[in-house]
């Protein structure tokens, strides 16, 4: 792997699905799941995220070709979905979640809580597809997948190390941080939509570098 391209891809994935964003999702789960169960949920969800990222990254060019998806269209779709999810965070709505405050939470409910923000994060999957399809080379796609898996591994390590701290964090603090993060993520979603529109040639817009 080329060190520069790997580091660039790593930074990209760290910004969209790294510990600063993932720990907040796990913080909510830590309020209702015991430490051991939370660690198991983290391992299962991370394994699923790695599998999804691996399949998506390796097959990216064929996926885009089979479904006739252009990069701008992918940016628009990913940005809109992520924006809606982020607005839900700002308003205190847990979109895609149906089991937030169970009396007897189990592993399955915990993993379901992480589907949207972690396992199949719209922004992360958009980044994987765009990065992997940027070059027609298996070595590049393996570099992208390697960077993505490295970030997921870092997420797991952080969750395992901070599980008890997350459990002791007050629920109001997690809600406050969640709404603040939602505001920032909404801006990221808007940026992604603007990038897609700029790539389509909409006048007055430009692509960020």
mmCIF file of C-alpha atoms in Angstrom:
data_model
loop_
_atom_site.group_PDB
_atom_site.id
_atom_site.type_symbol
_atom_site.label_atom_id
_atom_site.label_comp_id
_atom_site.label_asym_id
_atom_site.label_seq_id
_atom_site.Cartn_x
_atom_site.Cartn_y
_atom_site.Cartn_z
ATOM 1 C CA UNK A 1 0.000 0.000 0.000
ATOM 2 C CA UNK A 2 1.114 3.519 -0.736
ATOM 3 C CA UNK A 3 1.529 5.246 2.639
ATOM 4 C CA UNK A 4 0.238 8.599 1.421
ATOM 5 C CA UNK A 5 -2.920 7.277 -0.197
ATOM 6 C CA UNK A 6 -3.604 5.010 2.783
ATOM 7 C CA UNK A 7 -3.255 7.912 5.215
ATOM 8 C CA UNK A 8 -5.507 10.107 3.084
ATOM 9 C CA UNK A 9 -8.188 7.413 2.969
ATOM 10 C CA UNK A 10 -7.779 6.782 6.712
ATOM 11 C CA UNK A 11 -8.341 10.463 7.498
ATOM 12 C CA UNK A 12 -11.440 10.484 5.290
ATOM 13 C CA UNK A 13 -13.002 7.533 7.099
ATOM 14 C CA UNK A 14 -11.899 8.787 10.509
ATOM 15 C CA UNK A 15 -13.848 11.979 9.857
ATOM 16 C CA UNK A 16 -17.067 10.188 8.848
ATOM 17 C CA UNK A 17 -17.129 7.099 11.069
ATOM 18 C CA UNK A 18 -14.313 7.591 13.590
ATOM 19 C CA UNK A 19 -14.490 7.495 17.418
ATOM 20 C CA UNK A 20 -15.745 11.092 17.843
ATOM 21 C CA UNK A 21 -18.987 10.131 16.088
ATOM 22 C CA UNK A 22 -19.253 6.457 17.029
ATOM 23 C CA UNK A 23 -18.672 6.868 20.767
ATOM 24 C CA UNK A 24 -21.781 9.016 21.060
ATOM 25 C CA UNK A 25 -23.934 6.235 19.604
ATOM 26 C CA UNK A 26 -22.364 3.723 21.984
ATOM 27 C CA UNK A 27 -22.834 6.203 24.827
ATOM 28 C CA UNK A 28 -26.601 5.948 24.381
ATOM 29 C CA UNK A 29 -26.430 2.144 24.457
ATOM 30 C CA UNK A 30 -24.228 2.195 27.563
ATOM 31 C CA UNK A 31 -27.126 3.732 29.488
ATOM 32 C CA UNK A 32 -29.274 0.598 29.096
ATOM 33 C CA UNK A 33 -26.809 -2.239 28.409
ATOM 34 C CA UNK A 34 -24.372 -3.727 30.945
ATOM 35 C CA UNK A 35 -20.649 -3.455 30.228
ATOM 36 C CA UNK A 36 -20.208 -7.044 29.033
ATOM 37 C CA UNK A 37 -23.203 -6.823 26.701
ATOM 38 C CA UNK A 38 -22.026 -3.470 25.371
ATOM 39 C CA UNK A 39 -18.633 -4.956 24.505
ATOM 40 C CA UNK A 40 -20.313 -7.857 22.719
ATOM 41 C CA UNK A 41 -22.531 -5.447 20.790
ATOM 42 C CA UNK A 42 -19.459 -3.448 19.802
ATOM 43 C CA UNK A 43 -17.692 -6.545 18.467
ATOM 44 C CA UNK A 44 -20.733 -7.825 16.554
ATOM 45 C CA UNK A 45 -21.619 -4.428 15.074
ATOM 46 C CA UNK A 46 -17.998 -3.760 14.127
ATOM 47 C CA UNK A 47 -17.712 -7.160 12.460
ATOM 48 C CA UNK A 48 -20.850 -6.405 10.447
ATOM 49 C CA UNK A 49 -19.489 -2.950 9.547
ATOM 50 C CA UNK A 50 -16.217 -4.497 8.351
ATOM 51 C CA UNK A 51 -18.114 -7.027 6.225
ATOM 52 C CA UNK A 52 -20.316 -4.350 4.659
ATOM 53 C CA UNK A 53 -17.329 -2.086 4.006
ATOM 54 C CA UNK A 54 -15.279 -4.939 2.542
ATOM 55 C CA UNK A 55 -17.986 -6.019 0.102
ATOM 56 C CA UNK A 56 -18.876 -2.429 -0.818
ATOM 57 C CA UNK A 57 -15.273 -1.323 -1.321
ATOM 58 C CA UNK A 58 -14.121 -4.287 -3.387
ATOM 59 C CA UNK A 59 -17.198 -4.317 -5.637
ATOM 60 C CA UNK A 60 -17.667 -0.519 -5.847
ATOM 61 C CA UNK A 61 -17.070 -0.098 -9.614
ATOM 62 C CA UNK A 62 -19.406 -2.981 -10.451
ATOM 63 C CA UNK A 63 -22.091 -1.797 -8.012
ATOM 64 C CA UNK A 64 -22.130 1.672 -9.538
ATOM 65 C CA UNK A 65 -22.134 0.206 -13.053
ATOM 66 C CA UNK A 66 -24.864 -2.396 -12.427
ATOM 67 C CA UNK A 67 -27.221 0.145 -10.862
ATOM 68 C CA UNK A 68 -26.159 2.898 -13.314
ATOM 69 C CA UNK A 69 -25.258 5.246 -10.456
ATOM 70 C CA UNK A 70 -23.081 8.282 -11.076
ATOM 71 C CA UNK A 71 -20.805 9.768 -8.421
ATOM 72 C CA UNK A 72 -22.862 13.000 -8.191
ATOM 73 C CA UNK A 73 -26.064 10.987 -7.735
ATOM 74 C CA UNK A 74 -24.385 8.975 -4.990
ATOM 75 C CA UNK A 75 -23.253 12.169 -3.271
ATOM 76 C CA UNK A 76 -26.750 13.628 -3.455
ATOM 77 C CA UNK A 77 -28.420 10.483 -2.098
ATOM 78 C CA UNK A 78 -25.884 9.984 0.683
ATOM 79 C CA UNK A 79 -26.017 13.651 1.640
ATOM 80 C CA UNK A 80 -29.826 13.762 1.798
ATOM 81 C CA UNK A 81 -30.074 10.580 3.883
ATOM 82 C CA UNK A 82 -27.369 11.750 6.240
ATOM 83 C CA UNK A 83 -28.942 15.202 6.535
ATOM 84 C CA UNK A 84 -32.285 13.672 7.525
ATOM 85 C CA UNK A 85 -30.580 11.480 10.119
ATOM 86 C CA UNK A 86 -28.621 14.471 11.485
ATOM 87 C CA UNK A 87 -31.782 16.587 11.775
ATOM 88 C CA UNK A 88 -33.287 13.725 13.761
ATOM 89 C CA UNK A 89 -30.366 13.968 16.185
ATOM 90 C CA UNK A 90 -30.867 17.715 16.553
ATOM 91 C CA UNK A 91 -34.573 17.228 17.320
ATOM 92 C CA UNK A 92 -33.896 14.331 19.692
ATOM 93 C CA UNK A 93 -35.456 11.761 17.347
ATOM 94 C CA UNK A 94 -33.659 8.415 17.036
ATOM 95 C CA UNK A 95 -34.429 7.572 13.414
ATOM 96 C CA UNK A 96 -34.273 3.864 12.640
ATOM 97 C CA UNK A 97 -34.470 3.041 16.330
ATOM 98 C CA UNK A 98 -37.426 1.220 17.846
ATOM 99 C CA UNK A 99 -35.869 -0.104 21.034
ATOM 100 C CA UNK A 100 -34.182 2.846 22.722
ATOM 101 C CA UNK A 101 -35.466 2.394 26.268
ATOM 102 C CA UNK A 102 -36.328 -1.253 26.722
ATOM 103 C CA UNK A 103 -36.614 -2.659 30.234
ATOM 104 C CA UNK A 104 -34.688 -5.752 29.144
ATOM 105 C CA UNK A 105 -32.435 -4.737 26.242
ATOM 106 C CA UNK A 106 -30.749 -7.585 24.393
ATOM 107 C CA UNK A 107 -27.923 -8.004 21.882
ATOM 108 C CA UNK A 108 -30.199 -7.834 18.836
ATOM 109 C CA UNK A 109 -31.755 -4.539 19.933
ATOM 110 C CA UNK A 110 -28.313 -3.074 20.608
ATOM 111 C CA UNK A 111 -27.030 -4.007 17.155
ATOM 112 C CA UNK A 112 -30.180 -2.577 15.533
ATOM 113 C CA UNK A 113 -29.504 0.719 17.310
ATOM 114 C CA UNK A 114 -26.153 0.905 15.490
ATOM 115 C CA UNK A 115 -27.332 0.049 11.970
ATOM 116 C CA UNK A 116 -27.774 3.614 10.701
ATOM 117 C CA UNK A 117 -25.009 5.488 12.544
ATOM 118 C CA UNK A 118 -22.364 2.759 12.359
ATOM 119 C CA UNK A 119 -22.883 -0.524 10.502
ATOM 120 C CA UNK A 120 -24.299 1.015 7.319
ATOM 121 C CA UNK A 121 -23.631 4.710 7.894
ATOM 122 C CA UNK A 122 -24.849 6.544 4.755
ATOM 123 C CA UNK A 123 -21.898 8.938 4.826
ATOM 124 C CA UNK A 124 -19.346 6.169 5.391
ATOM 125 C CA UNK A 125 -20.782 3.964 2.642
ATOM 126 C CA UNK A 126 -20.893 6.948 0.273
ATOM 127 C CA UNK A 127 -17.236 7.660 1.058
ATOM 128 C CA UNK A 128 -16.264 4.005 0.539
ATOM 129 C CA UNK A 129 -18.019 3.822 -2.837
ATOM 130 C CA UNK A 130 -16.644 7.143 -4.085
ATOM 131 C CA UNK A 131 -13.080 6.493 -2.894
ATOM 132 C CA UNK A 132 -12.992 2.890 -4.120
ATOM 133 C CA UNK A 133 -14.377 3.795 -7.540
ATOM 134 C CA UNK A 134 -11.964 6.727 -7.954
ATOM 135 C CA UNK A 135 -9.315 4.479 -9.515
ATOM 136 C CA UNK A 136 -9.762 1.346 -11.615
ATOM 137 C CA UNK A 137 -7.288 -0.712 -9.612
ATOM 138 C CA UNK A 138 -7.721 -3.587 -7.175
ATOM 139 C CA UNK A 139 -4.700 -2.391 -5.186
ATOM 140 C CA UNK A 140 -6.374 0.994 -4.682
ATOM 141 C CA UNK A 141 -9.655 -0.600 -3.634
ATOM 142 C CA UNK A 142 -7.782 -2.779 -1.149
ATOM 143 C CA UNK A 143 -6.085 0.366 0.195
ATOM 144 C CA UNK A 144 -9.473 2.025 0.693
ATOM 145 C CA UNK A 145 -10.895 -1.061 2.401
ATOM 146 C CA UNK A 146 -7.784 -1.359 4.565
ATOM 147 C CA UNK A 147 -8.145 2.241 5.725
ATOM 148 C CA UNK A 148 -11.833 1.728 6.473
ATOM 149 C CA UNK A 149 -11.195 -1.450 8.471
ATOM 150 C CA UNK A 150 -8.424 0.317 10.406
ATOM 151 C CA UNK A 151 -10.852 3.048 11.486
ATOM 152 C CA UNK A 152 -13.428 0.445 12.552
ATOM 153 C CA UNK A 153 -10.731 -1.337 14.576
ATOM 154 C CA UNK A 154 -9.886 1.972 16.253
ATOM 155 C CA UNK A 155 -13.575 2.448 17.057
ATOM 156 C CA UNK A 156 -13.721 -0.952 18.741
ATOM 157 C CA UNK A 157 -10.637 -0.264 20.814
ATOM 158 C CA UNK A 158 -12.042 3.065 21.998
ATOM 159 C CA UNK A 159 -15.404 1.534 22.920
ATOM 160 C CA UNK A 160 -13.780 -1.341 24.836
ATOM 161 C CA UNK A 161 -11.497 1.027 26.729
ATOM 162 C CA UNK A 162 -14.175 3.613 27.500
ATOM 163 C CA UNK A 163 -17.187 1.333 28.106
ATOM 164 C CA UNK A 164 -17.365 2.048 31.839
ATOM 165 C CA UNK A 165 -16.930 5.793 31.359
ATOM 166 C CA UNK A 166 -19.706 5.811 28.775
ATOM 167 C CA UNK A 167 -21.956 3.915 31.162
ATOM 168 C CA UNK A 168 -21.399 6.485 33.910
ATOM 169 C CA UNK A 169 -21.982 9.490 31.657
ATOM 170 C CA UNK A 170 -25.269 11.198 32.463
ATOM 171 C CA UNK A 171 -28.038 10.682 29.904
ATOM 172 C CA UNK A 172 -28.614 14.456 29.641
ATOM 173 C CA UNK A 173 -24.968 14.960 28.684
ATOM 174 C CA UNK A 174 -25.243 12.373 25.910
ATOM 175 C CA UNK A 175 -28.428 14.015 24.614
ATOM 176 C CA UNK A 176 -26.766 17.424 24.597
ATOM 177 C CA UNK A 177 -23.702 16.138 22.743
ATOM 178 C CA UNK A 178 -25.939 14.234 20.342
ATOM 179 C CA UNK A 179 -27.830 17.369 19.353
ATOM 180 C CA UNK A 180 -24.641 19.345 18.928
ATOM 181 C CA UNK A 181 -23.142 16.584 16.792
ATOM 182 C CA UNK A 182 -26.371 16.431 14.789
ATOM 183 C CA UNK A 183 -25.977 20.097 13.872
ATOM 184 C CA UNK A 184 -22.413 19.514 12.669
ATOM 185 C CA UNK A 185 -23.369 16.362 10.759
ATOM 186 C CA UNK A 186 -26.262 18.165 9.082
ATOM 187 C CA UNK A 187 -23.721 20.638 7.706
ATOM 188 C CA UNK A 188 -21.636 17.713 6.434
ATOM 189 C CA UNK A 189 -24.697 16.324 4.661
ATOM 190 C CA UNK A 190 -25.376 19.696 3.043
ATOM 191 C CA UNK A 191 -21.748 19.890 1.891
ATOM 192 C CA UNK A 192 -22.055 16.464 0.290
ATOM 193 C CA UNK A 193 -25.220 17.510 -1.549
ATOM 194 C CA UNK A 194 -23.520 20.705 -2.759
ATOM 195 C CA UNK A 195 -20.553 18.662 -4.007
ATOM 196 C CA UNK A 196 -22.928 16.443 -5.953
ATOM 197 C CA UNK A 197 -24.689 19.448 -7.476
ATOM 198 C CA UNK A 198 -21.347 21.028 -8.350
ATOM 199 C CA UNK A 199 -20.225 17.837 -10.109
ATOM 200 C CA UNK A 200 -23.454 17.940 -12.107
ATOM 201 C CA UNK A 201 -22.471 21.419 -13.301
ATOM 202 C CA UNK A 202 -25.045 23.490 -11.430
ATOM 203 C CA UNK A 203 -24.045 27.152 -11.919
ATOM 204 C CA UNK A 204 -22.693 29.051 -8.926
ATOM 205 C CA UNK A 205 -21.431 25.975 -7.084
ATOM 206 C CA UNK A 206 -17.925 24.632 -6.756
ATOM 207 C CA UNK A 207 -16.397 21.362 -5.623
ATOM 208 C CA UNK A 208 -14.375 21.435 -2.394
ATOM 209 C CA UNK A 209 -10.827 20.043 -2.587
#
